[in-house]
CSV table of C-alpha atoms and ligand atoms in Angstrom, one decimal:
chain,number,residue,atom,x,y,z
A,249,UNK,CA,13.9,3.3,25.5
A,250,UNK,CA,16.6,1.2,23.8
A,251,UNK,CA,14.4,-1.4,22.0
A,252,UNK,CA,11.2,0.6,21.8
A,253,UNK,CA,11.7,1.3,18.1
A,254,UNK,CA,11.2,-2.4,17.5
A,255,UNK,CA,8.0,-2.5,19.5
A,256,UNK,CA,4.6,-2.9,17.8
A,257,UNK,CA,1.9,-0.2,17.8
A,258,UNK,CA,0.0,-2.3,20.3
A,259,UNK,CA,3.0,-2.4,22.6
A,260,UNK,CA,3.7,1.3,22.3
A,261,UNK,CA,0.1,2.0,23.0
A,262,UNK,CA,0.3,0.0,26.2
A,263,UNK,CA,3.6,1.7,27.2
A,264,UNK,CA,1.9,5.1,26.7
A,265,UNK,CA,-1.2,4.1,28.6
A,266,UNK,CA,1.0,2.8,31.5
A,267,UNK,CA,2.9,6.1,31.5
A,268,UNK,CA,6.2,4.2,30.8
A,269,UNK,CA,7.0,6.5,28.0
A,270,UNK,CA,5.6,9.8,26.6
A,271,UNK,CA,4.6,10.5,23.1
A,272,UNK,CA,7.2,13.3,23.0
A,273,UNK,CA,9.9,10.8,23.9
A,274,UNK,CA,8.7,8.3,21.3
A,275,UNK,CA,8.4,10.9,18.6
A,276,UNK,CA,11.9,12.2,19.4
A,277,UNK,CA,13.2,8.7,19.1
A,278,UNK,CA,11.7,8.1,15.7
A,279,UNK,CA,12.7,11.5,14.4
A,280,UNK,CA,16.2,10.7,15.5
A,281,UNK,CA,16.1,7.5,13.6
A,282,UNK,CA,14.8,9.2,10.5
A,283,UNK,CA,17.5,11.8,10.8
A,284,UNK,CA,20.1,9.0,11.0
A,285,UNK,CA,18.8,6.7,8.3
A,286,UNK,CA,16.9,8.8,5.7
A,287,UNK,CA,20.0,10.0,3.9
A,288,UNK,CA,20.7,6.5,2.8
A,289,UNK,CA,17.2,5.0,2.5
A,290,UNK,CA,15.3,8.0,1.1
A,291,UNK,CA,12.0,6.8,2.6
A,292,UNK,CA,10.8,10.2,3.6
A,293,UNK,CA,10.2,13.2,1.3
A,294,UNK,CA,9.1,15.7,4.0
A,295,UNK,CA,9.7,15.7,7.7
A,296,UNK,CA,8.7,18.6,10.0
A,297,UNK,CA,10.1,18.0,13.5
A,298,UNK,CA,8.4,21.0,15.1
A,299,UNK,CA,5.0,19.9,13.9
A,300,UNK,CA,5.5,16.3,15.0
A,301,UNK,CA,6.6,17.3,18.5
A,302,UNK,CA,3.6,19.7,18.8
A,303,UNK,CA,1.3,16.8,17.8
A,304,UNK,CA,3.1,14.7,20.5
A,305,UNK,CA,2.7,17.3,23.2
A,306,UNK,CA,-1.0,17.5,22.4
A,307,UNK,CA,-1.3,13.7,22.6
A,308,UNK,CA,0.5,13.6,26.0
A,309,UNK,CA,-1.9,16.2,27.3
A,310,UNK,CA,-4.8,14.3,26.1
A,311,UNK,CA,-3.6,11.1,27.7
A,312,UNK,CA,-3.0,13.0,30.9
A,313,UNK,CA,-6.6,14.0,30.9
A,314,UNK,CA,-7.6,10.3,30.6
A,315,UNK,CA,-8.7,10.8,27.0
A,316,UNK,CA,-7.6,9.3,23.7
A,317,UNK,CA,-7.9,5.9,22.2
A,318,UNK,CA,-5.2,3.3,21.4
A,319,UNK,CA,-3.5,5.4,18.8
A,320,UNK,CA,-3.2,8.6,20.9
A,321,UNK,CA,0.4,9.6,20.9
A,322,UNK,CA,1.5,6.9,18.4
A,323,UNK,CA,3.9,8.3,15.7
A,324,UNK,CA,3.2,7.3,12.2
A,325,UNK,CA,3.9,8.3,8.6
A,326,UNK,CA,1.7,9.0,5.6
A,327,UNK,CA,2.4,8.1,2.0
A,328,UNK,CA,2.9,11.4,0.2
A,329,UNK,CA,-0.2,10.7,-1.9
A,330,UNK,CA,-2.5,11.8,1.0
A,331,UNK,CA,-3.2,15.5,1.2
A,332,UNK,CA,-1.9,17.1,4.4
A,333,UNK,CA,-2.7,20.7,5.2
A,334,UNK,CA,0.4,22.6,6.3
A,335,UNK,CA,2.9,20.0,5.0
A,336,UNK,CA,3.8,19.5,1.3
A,337,UNK,CA,1.9,16.8,-0.7
A,338,UNK,CA,4.1,15.9,-3.7
A,339,UNK,CA,2.8,12.5,-4.8
A,340,UNK,CA,6.4,11.7,-5.5
A,341,UNK,CA,6.3,14.0,-8.5
A,342,UNK,CA,7.8,17.1,-9.9
A,343,UNK,CA,4.3,18.2,-11.0
A,344,UNK,CA,3.4,18.6,-7.3
A,345,UNK,CA,6.8,19.2,-5.8
A,346,UNK,CA,5.7,22.4,-4.3
A,347,UNK,CA,2.0,21.6,-3.7
A,348,UNK,CA,0.6,22.7,-0.4
A,349,UNK,CA,-2.8,21.2,0.0
A,350,UNK,CA,-5.5,23.5,1.5
A,351,UNK,CA,-7.2,20.5,3.2
A,352,UNK,CA,-6.5,17.1,4.8
A,353,UNK,CA,-7.3,13.8,3.3
A,354,UNK,CA,-10.1,11.9,5.2
A,355,UNK,CA,-7.7,9.4,6.7
A,356,UNK,CA,-5.3,12.1,7.7
A,357,UNK,CA,-8.1,13.7,9.6
A,358,UNK,CA,-9.1,10.4,11.2
A,359,UNK,CA,-5.6,9.7,12.4
A,360,UNK,CA,-5.4,13.3,13.7
A,361,UNK,CA,-8.6,12.9,15.6
A,362,UNK,CA,-7.3,9.7,17.0
A,363,UNK,CA,-4.3,11.6,18.4
A,364,UNK,CA,-1.7,10.0,16.2
A,365,UNK,CA,1.5,12.0,15.6
A,366,UNK,CA,2.5,12.7,12.0
A,367,UNK,CA,6.2,11.9,11.5
A,368,UNK,CA,6.3,12.9,7.9
A,369,UNK,CA,5.4,12.1,4.3
A,370,UNK,CA,6.8,9.0,2.6
A,371,UNK,CA,8.5,8.6,-0.8
A,372,UNK,CA,6.7,6.7,-3.5
A,373,UNK,CA,6.5,6.1,-7.3
A,374,UNK,CA,5.1,9.3,-8.7
A,375,UNK,CA,1.3,9.2,-8.7
A,376,UNK,CA,1.4,5.6,-7.4
A,377,UNK,CA,2.7,4.2,-10.7
A,378,UNK,CA,5.3,1.6,-10.2
A,379,UNK,CA,6.4,-1.5,-8.3
A,380,UNK,CA,9.8,-0.4,-7.2
A,381,UNK,CA,9.7,3.2,-5.9
A,382,UNK,CA,12.3,4.1,-8.5
A,383,UNK,CA,9.8,6.3,-10.4
A,384,UNK,CA,10.0,9.1,-7.8
A,385,UNK,CA,11.1,12.6,-8.7
A,386,UNK,CA,12.9,12.6,-5.3
A,387,UNK,CA,15.1,9.6,-6.2
A,388,UNK,CA,14.7,5.9,-5.5
A,389,UNK,CA,13.9,4.4,-2.0
A,390,UNK,CA,16.4,1.8,-0.8
A,391,UNK,CA,15.5,-1.5,0.7
A,392,UNK,CA,16.6,-1.6,4.4
A,393,UNK,CA,17.5,-5.3,4.0
A,394,UNK,CA,20.0,-4.5,1.2
A,395,UNK,CA,20.6,-0.9,0.1
A,396,UNK,CA,21.3,-2.0,-3.5
A,397,UNK,CA,17.7,-3.3,-3.8
A,398,UNK,CA,14.3,-1.7,-4.3
A,399,UNK,CA,11.8,-1.9,-1.4
A,400,UNK,CA,8.9,-2.6,-3.8
A,401,UNK,CA,6.3,0.0,-4.8
A,402,UNK,CA,4.5,2.2,-5.1
A,403,UNK,CA,4.3,2.7,-1.3
A,404,UNK,CA,8.1,1.8,-1.0
A,405,UNK,CA,8.8,4.8,1.3
A,406,UNK,CA,6.2,3.7,3.8
A,407,UNK,CA,7.5,0.1,3.7
A,408,UNK,CA,11.1,1.1,4.1
A,409,UNK,CA,10.2,3.5,6.9
A,410,UNK,CA,8.5,0.7,8.9
A,411,UNK,CA,11.1,-2.0,8.0
A,412,UNK,CA,13.9,0.3,9.2
A,413,UNK,CA,12.0,1.2,12.3
A,414,UNK,CA,11.9,4.9,11.3
A,415,UNK,CA,8.1,4.7,12.0
A,416,UNK,CA,6.1,2.0,13.8
A,417,UNK,CA,3.4,2.2,11.2
A,418,UNK,CA,2.5,4.0,8.0
A,419,UNK,CA,-0.2,4.4,5.5
A,420,UNK,CA,-0.1,3.3,1.9
A,421,UNK,CA,-2.4,3.1,-1.1
A,422,UNK,CA,-3.1,0.0,-3.2
A,423,UNK,CA,-4.4,0.3,-6.7
A,424,UNK,CA,-2.8,-2.9,-8.0
A,425,UNK,CA,-0.8,-4.0,-5.0
A,426,UNK,CA,1.0,-1.0,-3.6
A,427,UNK,CA,0.4,-1.8,0.1
A,428,UNK,CA,1.1,-5.6,-0.2
A,429,UNK,CA,4.0,-5.9,-2.7
A,430,UNK,CA,6.2,-3.4,-0.9
A,431,UNK,CA,5.3,-5.0,2.4
A,432,UNK,CA,6.4,-8.4,1.0
A,433,UNK,CA,9.7,-7.0,-0.5
A,434,UNK,CA,10.5,-5.1,2.7
A,435,UNK,CA,9.5,-7.8,5.3
A,436,UNK,CA,6.5,-6.0,6.9
A,437,UNK,CA,2.7,-6.3,6.8
A,438,UNK,CA,0.3,-4.5,4.5
A,439,UNK,CA,-3.5,-4.6,3.9
A,440,UNK,CA,-5.6,-3.6,1.0
A,441,UNK,CA,-9.2,-3.2,2.3
A,442,UNK,CA,-12.4,-4.0,0.4
A,443,UNK,CA,-13.0,-1.3,-2.2
A,444,UNK,CA,-15.1,1.5,-0.6
A,445,UNK,CA,-14.3,0.8,3.0
A,446,UNK,CA,-11.8,3.6,3.4
A,447,UNK,CA,-12.6,7.0,2.0
A,448,UNK,CA,-10.5,8.2,-1.0
A,449,UNK,CA,-11.2,11.9,-0.2
A,450,UNK,CA,-7.9,13.7,-0.4
A,451,UNK,CA,-6.1,10.7,-1.8
A,452,UNK,CA,-4.6,11.9,-5.1
A,453,UNK,CA,-6.4,9.8,-7.7
A,454,UNK,CA,-4.6,7.3,-9.9
A,455,UNK,CA,-7.3,4.8,-11.0
A,456,UNK,CA,-10.4,5.6,-9.1
A,457,UNK,CA,-12.2,2.3,-9.5
A,458,UNK,CA,-9.2,0.5,-7.9
A,459,UNK,CA,-7.5,3.0,-5.5
A,460,UNK,CA,-7.8,2.1,-1.8
A,461,UNK,CA,-5.9,3.3,1.2
A,462,UNK,CA,-4.5,0.7,3.5
A,463,UNK,CA,-2.4,0.3,6.6
A,464,UNK,CA,1.3,-0.9,6.7
A,465,UNK,CA,2.9,-2.1,10.0
A,466,UNK,CA,5.0,-4.8,11.6
A,467,UNK,CA,2.1,-7.1,12.6
A,468,UNK,CA,-1.4,-8.0,11.6
A,469,UNK,CA,-2.7,-6.9,15.0
A,470,UNK,CA,-1.3,-3.4,14.3
A,471,UNK,CA,-3.1,-3.3,10.9
A,472,UNK,CA,-6.3,-4.0,12.8
A,473,UNK,CA,-5.8,-1.1,15.2
A,474,UNK,CA,-5.1,1.2,12.2
A,475,UNK,CA,-8.2,-0.1,10.3
A,476,UNK,CA,-10.3,0.9,13.3
A,477,UNK,CA,-9.3,4.5,12.6
A,478,UNK,CA,-9.2,4.5,8.8
A,479,UNK,CA,-12.4,2.6,7.8
A,480,UNK,CA,-15.8,4.2,7.8
A,481,UNK,CA,-18.3,6.1,5.7
A,482,UNK,CA,-17.4,9.5,4.3
A,483,UNK,CA,-20.0,11.4,2.3
A,484,UNK,CA,-17.2,13.2,0.5
A,485,UNK,CA,-16.3,10.0,-1.4
A,486,UNK,CA,-19.1,8.9,-3.7
A,487,UNK,CA,-18.0,5.3,-3.6
A,488,UNK,CA,-17.6,5.2,0.2
A,489,UNK,CA,-19.7,2.4,1.7
A,490,UNK,CA,-22.3,3.1,4.3
A,491,UNK,CA,-21.8,0.3,6.7
A,492,UNK,CA,-22.0,-0.1,10.5
A,493,UNK,CA,-18.7,0.6,12.2
A,494,UNK,CA,-16.6,-2.6,12.8
A,495,UNK,CA,-14.0,-3.5,15.3
A,496,UNK,CA,-11.2,-5.1,13.3
A,497,UNK,CA,-9.5,-6.4,16.4
A,498,UNK,CA,-12.6,-8.4,17.4
A,499,UNK,CA,-11.5,-11.7,15.9
A,500,UNK,CA,-7.8,-11.8,16.2
A,501,UNK,CA,-7.6,-15.4,17.6
A,502,UNK,CA,-9.9,-17.5,15.4
A,503,UNK,CA,-9.9,-21.2,15.5
A,504,UNK,CA,-8.0,-22.4,12.5
A,505,UNK,CA,-9.4,-25.9,12.7
A,506,UNK,CA,-11.7,-26.4,9.7
A,507,UNK,CA,-10.7,-23.1,8.1
A,508,UNK,CA,-10.9,-23.8,4.4
A,509,UNK,CA,-7.7,-22.5,2.7
A,510,UNK,CA,-8.0,-22.2,-1.1
A,511,UNK,CA,-4.8,-22.8,-3.1
A,512,UNK,CA,-5.2,-21.7,-6.7
A,513,UNK,CA,-3.0,-23.7,-9.0
A,514,UNK,CA,-2.2,-20.5,-10.9
A,515,UNK,CA,-0.5,-19.0,-7.7
A,516,UNK,CA,1.9,-21.9,-7.6
A,517,UNK,CA,2.9,-22.2,-11.2
A,518,UNK,CA,5.8,-21.1,-13.3
A,519,UNK,CA,7.8,-17.9,-12.8
A,520,UNK,CA,7.9,-18.0,-9.0
A,521,UNK,CA,11.4,-17.9,-7.4
A,522,UNK,CA,12.2,-21.1,-5.6
A,523,UNK,CA,12.8,-19.2,-2.3
A,524,UNK,CA,9.4,-17.6,-2.5
A,525,UNK,CA,7.7,-20.9,-3.3
A,526,UNK,CA,9.5,-22.8,-0.5
A,527,UNK,CA,8.5,-20.2,2.2
A,528,UNK,CA,4.9,-20.0,1.1
A,529,UNK,CA,4.6,-23.8,1.0
A,530,UNK,CA,6.0,-24.0,4.4
A,531,UNK,CA,3.3,-21.6,5.6
A,532,UNK,CA,0.7,-23.7,4.0
A,533,UNK,CA,2.0,-26.7,5.9
A,534,UNK,CA,1.8,-24.8,9.1
A,535,UNK,CA,-1.9,-24.0,8.6
A,536,UNK,CA,-2.5,-27.7,7.8
A,537,UNK,CA,-1.0,-28.8,11.1
A,538,UNK,CA,-3.4,-26.4,12.8
A,539,UNK,CA,-6.3,-28.3,11.3
A,540,UNK,CA,-7.0,-26.1,8.3
A,541,UNK,CA,-8.5,-27.8,5.3
A,542,UNK,CA,-6.6,-27.3,2.0
A,543,UNK,CA,-8.8,-26.8,-1.0
A,544,UNK,CA,-7.3,-27.1,-4.5
A,545,UNK,CA,-8.7,-24.3,-6.7
A,546,UNK,CA,-8.4,-22.8,-10.1
A,547,UNK,CA,-8.6,-19.1,-10.9
A,548,UNK,CA,-8.5,-19.6,-14.7
A,549,UNK,CA,-8.4,-15.9,-15.6
A,550,UNK,CA,-5.4,-15.1,-13.4
A,551,UNK,CA,-3.0,-14.7,-16.4
A,552,UNK,CA,-5.3,-12.0,-17.8
A,553,UNK,CA,-5.1,-9.8,-14.7
A,554,UNK,CA,-1.9,-8.0,-15.6
A,555,UNK,CA,-3.0,-7.1,-19.2
A,556,UNK,CA,-6.5,-6.1,-18.0
A,557,UNK,CA,-5.1,-3.9,-15.2
A,558,UNK,CA,-2.6,-2.3,-17.5
A,559,UNK,CA,-5.4,-1.2,-19.8
A,560,UNK,CA,-7.9,-0.1,-17.2
A,561,UNK,CA,-5.5,1.6,-14.7
A,562,UNK,CA,-3.9,3.8,-17.5
A,563,UNK,CA,-7.3,4.6,-18.9
A,564,UNK,CA,-8.5,5.9,-15.6
A,565,UNK,CA,-5.2,7.6,-15.0
A,566,UNK,CA,-5.2,9.5,-18.3
A,567,UNK,CA,-8.5,11.0,-17.3
A,568,UNK,CA,-7.6,11.7,-13.6
A,569,UNK,CA,-4.3,13.3,-14.6
A,570,UNK,CA,-5.9,15.7,-17.0
A,571,UNK,CA,-6.4,18.1,-14.1
A,572,UNK,CA,-2.6,18.8,-14.0
A,573,UNK,CA,-2.6,21.4,-16.6
A,574,UNK,CA,-0.3,24.1,-15.1
A,575,UNK,CA,-3.3,26.4,-14.6
A,576,UNK,CA,-4.8,25.8,-11.2
A,577,UNK,CA,-2.0,24.2,-9.3
A,578,UNK,CA,1.1,22.1,-9.8
A,579,UNK,CA,4.1,22.8,-12.0
A,580,UNK,CA,3.8,25.4,-14.7
A,581,UNK,CA,6.5,25.8,-17.4
A,582,UNK,CA,8.4,29.1,-17.2
A,583,UNK,CA,8.5,29.7,-21.0
A,584,UNK,CA,5.7,29.2,-23.4
A,585,UNK,CA,4.1,30.7,-26.5
A,586,UNK,CA,0.4,30.4,-25.9
A,587,UNK,CA,-2.1,28.5,-23.8
A,588,UNK,CA,-1.7,25.1,-25.6
A,589,UNK,CA,2.0,25.4,-25.5
A,590,UNK,CA,1.8,26.1,-21.7
A,591,UNK,CA,-0.3,22.9,-21.2
A,592,UNK,CA,2.1,20.9,-23.2
A,593,UNK,CA,5.3,22.1,-21.7
A,594,UNK,CA,4.0,22.0,-18.1
A,595,UNK,CA,2.9,18.4,-18.5
A,596,UNK,CA,6.1,17.4,-20.4
A,597,UNK,CA,8.2,18.9,-17.6
A,598,UNK,CA,6.1,17.9,-14.7
A,599,UNK,CA,5.5,14.2,-15.4
A,600,UNK,CA,8.0,11.4,-15.4
A,601,UNK,CA,8.5,8.8,-18.1
A,602,UNK,CA,6.2,6.1,-16.5
A,603,UNK,CA,3.4,8.6,-16.0
A,604,UNK,CA,3.6,9.7,-19.6
A,605,UNK,CA,3.6,6.1,-20.8
A,606,UNK,CA,0.4,5.5,-18.9
A,607,UNK,CA,-1.3,8.6,-20.2
A,608,UNK,CA,-0.4,7.6,-23.7
A,609,UNK,CA,-1.7,4.0,-23.2
A,610,UNK,CA,-4.8,5.3,-21.4
A,611,UNK,CA,-5.8,7.8,-24.1
A,612,UNK,CA,-5.1,5.2,-26.8
A,613,UNK,CA,-7.3,2.5,-25.3
A,614,UNK,CA,-10.1,5.1,-24.8
A,615,UNK,CA,-10.0,6.6,-28.2
A,616,UNK,CA,-12.5,6.0,-30.9
A,617,UNK,CA,-11.9,2.8,-32.8
A,618,UNK,CA,-9.9,1.2,-30.0
A,619,UNK,CA,-12.3,1.6,-27.1
A,620,UNK,CA,-14.3,-1.6,-28.0
A,621,UNK,CA,-11.1,-3.6,-28.7
A,622,UNK,CA,-9.3,-2.6,-25.5
A,623,UNK,CA,-11.2,-0.8,-22.8
A,624,UNK,CA,-14.5,-2.5,-23.2
A,625,UNK,CA,-12.8,-5.9,-23.6
A,626,UNK,CA,-10.8,-5.3,-20.4
A,627,UNK,CA,-14.0,-4.4,-18.5
A,628,UNK,CA,-15.6,-7.7,-19.5
A,629,UNK,CA,-12.5,-9.6,-18.5
A,630,UNK,CA,-12.5,-7.7,-15.2
A,631,UNK,CA,-15.9,-9.2,-14.5
A,632,UNK,CA,-14.7,-12.7,-15.3
A,633,UNK,CA,-11.8,-12.3,-12.9
A,634,UNK,CA,-14.3,-11.2,-10.2
A,635,UNK,CA,-16.5,-14.2,-11.1
A,636,UNK,CA,-13.6,-16.6,-10.6
A,637,UNK,CA,-13.2,-15.3,-7.1
A,638,UNK,CA,-16.9,-15.6,-6.3
A,639,UNK,CA,-16.8,-19.2,-7.4
A,640,UNK,CA,-13.7,-19.9,-5.3
A,641,UNK,CA,-15.3,-18.4,-2.2
A,642,UNK,CA,-18.1,-20.9,-2.4
A,643,UNK,CA,-15.5,-23.5,-1.6
A,644,UNK,CA,-13.0,-21.8,0.7
A,645,UNK,CA,-12.7,-19.1,3.3
A,646,UNK,CA,-9.4,-17.5,2.4
A,647,UNK,CA,-7.1,-17.9,-0.6
A,648,UNK,CA,-3.4,-18.2,0.1
A,649,UNK,CA,-0.4,-17.7,-2.1
A,650,UNK,CA,2.7,-15.6,-2.6
A,651,UNK,CA,2.3,-11.8,-2.6
A,652,UNK,CA,5.0,-11.4,-5.3
A,653,UNK,CA,6.7,-13.9,-7.6
A,654,UNK,CA,10.2,-12.6,-6.5
A,655,UNK,CA,11.9,-11.1,-3.5
A,656,UNK,CA,13.4,-7.6,-3.7
A,657,UNK,CA,15.3,-7.0,-7.0
A,658,UNK,CA,18.2,-4.6,-7.7
A,659,UNK,CA,17.7,-0.9,-8.3
A,660,UNK,CA,17.8,-0.5,-12.1
A,661,UNK,CA,17.2,-4.2,-12.9
A,662,UNK,CA,13.7,-3.8,-14.3
A,663,UNK,CA,13.7,0.0,-14.8
A,664,UNK,CA,14.1,-0.2,-18.6
A,665,UNK,CA,11.6,-3.1,-19.1
A,666,UNK,CA,8.1,-2.0,-18.1
A,667,UNK,CA,6.6,-5.5,-18.9
A,668,UNK,CA,9.0,-7.2,-16.5
A,669,UNK,CA,8.1,-4.6,-13.9
A,670,UNK,CA,4.4,-5.1,-14.4
A,671,UNK,CA,4.7,-8.8,-14.1
A,672,UNK,CA,5.8,-8.4,-10.5
A,673,UNK,CA,2.2,-7.4,-9.8
A,674,UNK,CA,0.8,-10.7,-11.1
A,675,UNK,CA,-0.5,-11.9,-7.7
A,676,UNK,CA,-1.5,-8.5,-6.3
A,677,UNK,CA,-3.6,-7.2,-9.2
A,678,UNK,CA,-6.5,-9.7,-9.1
A,679,UNK,CA,-7.9,-8.7,-5.7
A,680,UNK,CA,-8.3,-5.0,-6.7
A,681,UNK,CA,-9.9,-5.9,-10.0
A,682,UNK,CA,-12.5,-7.8,-8.0
A,683,UNK,CA,-12.7,-5.2,-5.2
A,684,UNK,CA,-11.6,-7.7,-2.6
A,685,UNK,CA,-9.5,-7.3,0.5
A,686,UNK,CA,-6.1,-8.9,0.7
A,687,UNK,CA,-3.1,-8.7,3.0
A,688,UNK,CA,0.6,-9.6,3.0
A,689,UNK,CA,2.6,-10.9,6.0
A,690,UNK,CA,6.2,-12.0,6.2
A,691,UNK,CA,6.6,-15.8,5.9
A,692,UNK,CA,10.3,-16.5,5.6
A,693,UNK,CA,13.5,-15.6,3.8
A,694,UNK,CA,15.0,-16.7,0.6
A,695,UNK,CA,18.6,-18.0,0.2
A,696,UNK,CA,19.8,-14.4,-0.1
A,697,UNK,CA,18.3,-13.5,3.2
A,698,UNK,CA,15.5,-11.4,1.7
A,699,UNK,CA,12.0,-11.4,3.1
A,700,UNK,CA,9.1,-13.3,1.4
A,701,UNK,CA,5.5,-12.3,1.7
A,702,UNK,CA,2.5,-14.5,2.1
A,703,UNK,CA,-0.7,-13.2,0.6
A,704,UNK,CA,-4.2,-13.9,2.1
A,705,UNK,CA,-7.2,-12.9,0.0
A,706,UNK,CA,-10.7,-12.9,1.3
A,707,UNK,CA,-14.2,-12.2,0.2
A,708,UNK,CA,-15.6,-8.6,0.5
A,709,UNK,CA,-15.7,-7.3,4.1
A,710,UNK,CA,-13.7,-10.3,5.5
A,711,UNK,CA,-10.9,-8.0,6.8
A,712,UNK,CA,-11.4,-9.1,10.4
A,713,UNK,CA,-11.0,-12.7,9.5
A,714,UNK,CA,-8.0,-12.2,7.3
A,715,UNK,CA,-6.3,-10.2,10.1
A,716,UNK,CA,-7.2,-12.9,12.6
A,717,UNK,CA,-5.8,-15.7,10.4
A,718,UNK,CA,-2.6,-13.7,9.9
A,719,UNK,CA,-2.4,-12.9,13.6
A,720,UNK,CA,-2.6,-16.6,14.6
A,721,UNK,CA,0.2,-17.3,12.2
A,722,UNK,CA,2.3,-14.5,13.7
A,723,UNK,CA,1.7,-15.8,17.2
A,724,UNK,CA,3.5,-19.0,16.1
A,725,UNK,CA,6.2,-17.5,13.8
A,726,UNK,CA,8.8,-14.7,14.2
A,727,UNK,CA,9.4,-13.7,10.6
A,728,UNK,CA,7.7,-10.3,11.2
A,729,UNK,CA,10.0,-9.7,14.2
A,730,UNK,CA,13.2,-10.0,12.3
A,731,UNK,CA,15.1,-6.8,11.8
A,732,UNK,CA,17.1,-5.8,8.7
A,733,UNK,CA,20.7,-6.4,9.6
A,734,UNK,CA,21.8,-3.4,7.6
A,735,UNK,CA,19.7,-1.2,9.8
A,736,UNK,CA,21.6,-0.3,13.0
A,737,UNK,CA,19.7,-0.9,16.2
B,2299,LIG,N1,2.5,-1.6,-9.5
B,2299,LIG,C1,1.2,-1.2,-9.9
B,2299,LIG,C2,1.2,-0.1,-10.8
B,2299,LIG,O1,2.3,0.4,-11.2
B,2299,LIG,C3,0.3,-0.9,-8.7
B,2299,LIG,C4,0.6,0.4,-8.1
B,2299,LIG,C5,-0.4,0.8,-7.0
B,2299,LIG,O2,-1.0,-0.1,-6.4
B,2299,LIG,N2,-0.5,2.1,-6.7
B,2299,LIG,O3,0.2,0.4,-11.3
């Protein structure tokens, strides 16, 4: 049992199948780690031990009957943006601090059917808005590599939970980078799938044309196992894609010889910390020694991605968040004069500063007289960004670069400067704007000993290839196996 918390999902699955450990034992072990570490790291908002252990007993019974797939009995955590029946769904906010969803999100159902054990719900920037997990009503999440630092965001609780071995895997969502950027800053792996591949049913909406659920784990192979559960058509999401079921583990050991790796000059320009650049360039050299062909590229509209995103995402958010009015569910002010006053006070009390900023920006860019200048313009630029990628994928198979320009930064360092915070998303925002899949894997450490993330972006539906390329890299490197020194073993 002693080192099982460091094991991958694939290894735990093999141990369960061989009867070397039970799901109840595994679940107990992770619950104990959560109990020991969560006070400091604040990665979980809700934990329900009795429910987790009941899930685990069911999974053990299932395995004993010879049933259940690879994830049967595997404990995992969900970002608290996914609705879970019978367990609070707060979305990191005061607005939903007491919200008990009457139904499960699609992916929660899928993991349930696969026999996975729910360990709890992970902390996050409220409504997914942020890059540091400081915008949570429940307090900031701390980075397991250095408690003074942020773990990235908005899925920072999920990232910290996996990095600190409080869960072998977790779910996240990625609107502008929230599975990949926290994975990079916390030294784990995170995937954003092609838009429409994973149902958004029961995922509390932030910006619907960008939101995608994705897996977070210690290895690319584990992400593939999770994708096998998460992906698939769902009629309850109008943008869910009807495609034949794929096995995301089918191509984990591709031949790298001849693989065309695109290196956009914009991803290696100014503003990237030397430690990040060094580690990413080292990874590029490794691929070159394996016979990959390096293709110099340009993605000329990269610099526009952040401004475009921070017009479009707030615009969609201002519309999506209109539903939180204090009437049907969520926070309602105690004292108010009339209906309008009740709306105003409930929203003023229930939303944090960053959410309010986005609602203000969003309603502004959608308003008469500004719509053409901002919203429509941003939509046109979004198309140009997508076109840059389409051109690039005529010349390469995957695009490689840093996931974030920096490693983890101090709690509070960017909290008062939204533009600095937004700029941390510079490399993660382009893929969602174009609907593309992208993943982040650990590729080294900077001089401060903080993890660096390598981002691989592919064309639509190239998840299996991205995962295979990443898995090959992980077979030859051990960055993803390093454990935060501040996290007791
Ligand atoms: N950091 C980005 C934002 O604040 C992305 C968040 C996300 O992907 N949910 O909007």
